[in-house]
Coordinates of C-alpha atoms in Angstrom, one line a residue:
M1 CA -20.2 -2.9 -44.4
V2 CA -18.4 -6.0 -45.6
S3 CA -19.0 -9.1 -43.5
F4 CA -16.0 -11.5 -43.3
S5 CA -17.9 -14.6 -42.1
K6 CA -21.4 -16.0 -42.0
R7 CA -20.6 -18.0 -38.9
D8 CA -22.4 -17.0 -35.8
G9 CA -19.8 -18.4 -33.4
N10 CA -22.3 -20.7 -31.8
D11 CA -20.8 -24.2 -32.2
S12 CA -22.7 -27.4 -31.4
E13 CA -20.2 -28.5 -28.8
P14 CA -20.5 -26.5 -25.5
D15 CA -16.7 -26.2 -25.0
R16 CA -16.0 -25.0 -28.6
V17 CA -16.0 -21.4 -29.7
T18 CA -15.2 -19.7 -33.0
V19 CA -12.7 -16.8 -32.8
L20 CA -11.2 -14.3 -35.2
S21 CA -7.5 -13.7 -34.9
F22 CA -5.8 -10.4 -35.6
G23 CA -2.4 -8.7 -35.1
L24 CA -1.1 -5.7 -33.3
A25 CA 2.6 -5.1 -33.9
D26 CA 4.3 -8.5 -33.1
Q27 CA 1.5 -9.9 -31.0
R28 CA -1.5 -12.0 -32.1
Y29 CA -4.9 -11.6 -30.5
C30 CA -8.4 -13.0 -31.0
V31 CA -12.0 -12.2 -30.2
R32 CA -15.2 -14.3 -30.5
V33 CA -16.4 -14.2 -34.1
D34 CA -20.0 -13.5 -33.0
A35 CA -18.8 -10.3 -31.3
V36 CA -17.7 -8.8 -34.7
V37 CA -20.2 -7.3 -37.1
S38 CA -17.7 -6.6 -39.9
V39 CA -14.1 -5.8 -40.9
L40 CA -13.3 -2.6 -42.7
G41 CA -10.1 -1.4 -44.4
V42 CA -8.7 1.9 -43.0
G43 CA -6.7 4.2 -45.2
D44 CA -5.0 7.1 -43.5
T45 CA -4.6 6.7 -39.7
T46 CA -2.8 10.1 -39.1
T47 CA -5.7 11.7 -37.2
L48 CA -6.1 8.5 -35.1
D49 CA -2.4 8.6 -34.2
D50 CA -2.8 12.1 -32.9
A51 CA -5.9 11.5 -30.8
E52 CA -5.4 12.3 -27.1
D53 CA -7.5 9.3 -25.9
P54 CA -6.8 5.9 -27.5
W55 CA -10.2 4.6 -26.0
N56 CA -11.9 7.3 -28.1
A57 CA -9.5 7.9 -31.0
G58 CA -12.2 9.2 -33.3
S59 CA -15.2 8.0 -35.1
T60 CA -16.3 7.1 -38.6
T61 CA -19.6 6.6 -40.3
V62 CA -20.4 3.5 -42.3
D63 CA -23.7 3.0 -44.0
G64 CA -25.2 5.8 -41.8
E65 CA -24.0 4.2 -38.6
R66 CA -21.3 5.9 -36.4
I67 CA -18.5 3.8 -35.1
R68 CA -16.3 4.9 -32.1
V69 CA -12.7 4.0 -32.9
V70 CA -10.6 2.3 -30.2
D71 CA -6.8 2.3 -30.9
L72 CA -5.8 -1.1 -29.5
Q73 CA -2.1 -0.7 -30.5
R74 CA -1.9 2.4 -28.3
I75 CA -3.8 0.7 -25.4
F76 CA -1.7 -2.4 -25.3
G77 CA 1.6 -0.7 -26.4
A78 CA 3.5 2.4 -25.6
T79 CA 1.0 5.3 -25.4
N80 CA 3.7 8.0 -25.4
R81 CA 4.8 7.4 -29.0
T82 CA 3.2 7.1 -32.4
P83 CA 2.6 3.4 -33.2
D84 CA 4.4 1.7 -36.0
R85 CA 1.3 0.8 -38.0
A86 CA 0.8 -1.6 -40.9
D87 CA 0.2 0.1 -44.2
D88 CA -3.3 -1.4 -44.4
S89 CA -4.8 -1.2 -41.0
E90 CA -8.3 -2.6 -40.4
L91 CA -11.2 -1.8 -38.2
L92 CA -13.0 -4.7 -36.4
V93 CA -16.6 -3.3 -35.9
L94 CA -18.1 -4.9 -32.8
T95 CA -21.6 -5.7 -31.7
E96 CA -20.8 -3.8 -28.4
T97 CA -22.1 -0.2 -28.2
D98 CA -21.3 2.7 -25.8
A99 CA -23.8 4.8 -23.8
A100 CA -24.6 6.9 -26.9
D101 CA -25.3 3.6 -28.8
L102 CA -22.2 4.0 -31.0
R103 CA -20.6 0.7 -32.0
Y104 CA -17.0 0.2 -31.0
G105 CA -14.4 -0.4 -33.7
W106 CA -11.0 -1.8 -32.8
L107 CA -8.2 -0.5 -35.0
V108 CA -5.8 -3.4 -35.6
D109 CA -2.9 -4.0 -38.0
D110 CA -4.2 -7.0 -39.8
V111 CA -7.0 -9.6 -39.6
D112 CA -6.4 -13.3 -40.0
V113 CA -8.9 -16.2 -40.2
T114 CA -11.6 -17.6 -38.0
R115 CA -10.8 -20.8 -36.0
T116 CA -13.0 -23.0 -33.9
V117 CA -11.2 -23.8 -30.7
S118 CA -11.8 -25.8 -27.6
T119 CA -12.1 -23.7 -24.4
A120 CA -10.4 -26.7 -22.6
D121 CA -7.2 -25.7 -24.4
L122 CA -7.4 -22.1 -23.0
E123 CA -4.6 -21.1 -20.7
P124 CA -6.3 -18.9 -18.1
A125 CA -5.3 -15.2 -17.8
R126 CA -3.5 -13.9 -14.8
R127 CA -5.9 -12.1 -12.4
S128 CA -4.2 -8.8 -13.3
A129 CA -5.1 -9.2 -17.0
R130 CA -8.5 -7.5 -16.9
F131 CA -9.2 -7.6 -20.6
V132 CA -7.9 -11.1 -21.3
R133 CA -9.8 -14.3 -21.1
G134 CA -6.7 -16.4 -21.7
R135 CA -4.3 -17.7 -24.3
F136 CA -4.3 -20.2 -27.1
E137 CA -1.6 -21.5 -29.3
F138 CA -2.2 -21.4 -33.1
D139 CA 0.4 -22.9 -35.3
G140 CA 3.1 -22.5 -32.7
Q141 CA 2.3 -18.9 -31.9
E142 CA 0.6 -17.5 -28.7
V143 CA -2.7 -15.8 -29.3
V144 CA -4.3 -13.7 -26.6
W145 CA -8.1 -14.0 -26.4
L146 CA -9.6 -10.6 -25.5
D147 CA -12.9 -10.1 -23.7
E148 CA -14.8 -7.5 -25.6
H149 CA -17.3 -7.0 -22.8
E150 CA -14.5 -6.2 -20.2
M151 CA -12.8 -3.9 -22.7
H152 CA -15.8 -1.5 -22.8
R153 CA -17.2 -1.6 -19.3

């Protein structure tokens, strides 16, 4: 596996957190950097596109470790059609594991950079937004902060 950052996400100031931003279609998202083990390039996504369940769109093995693929574009977008994917999709391999001890991997269009942000700048999520911690603005664009623990409960 190829690690993208040596930062552990634990910043010295209590209201600061380091996040990794990524894209799905036209929307930007982020997750805590310490929730991600690595970022992997994904070649052909055809079998993932045809998976019946986007929460378990398949699995892959990297360095002897199985990773359960979660197709975020189909979860957050229209599930009744094939997603319009980027040519070079990527897999965010998370520290979270399922009941069978498989790590979760989020299939995303692209991965951006890490940023350290102040949680005081976080716009809270609506109560109906179960997987969302809130929203930040990066360079004039809204970025949705996903809660990886809620995603896989």
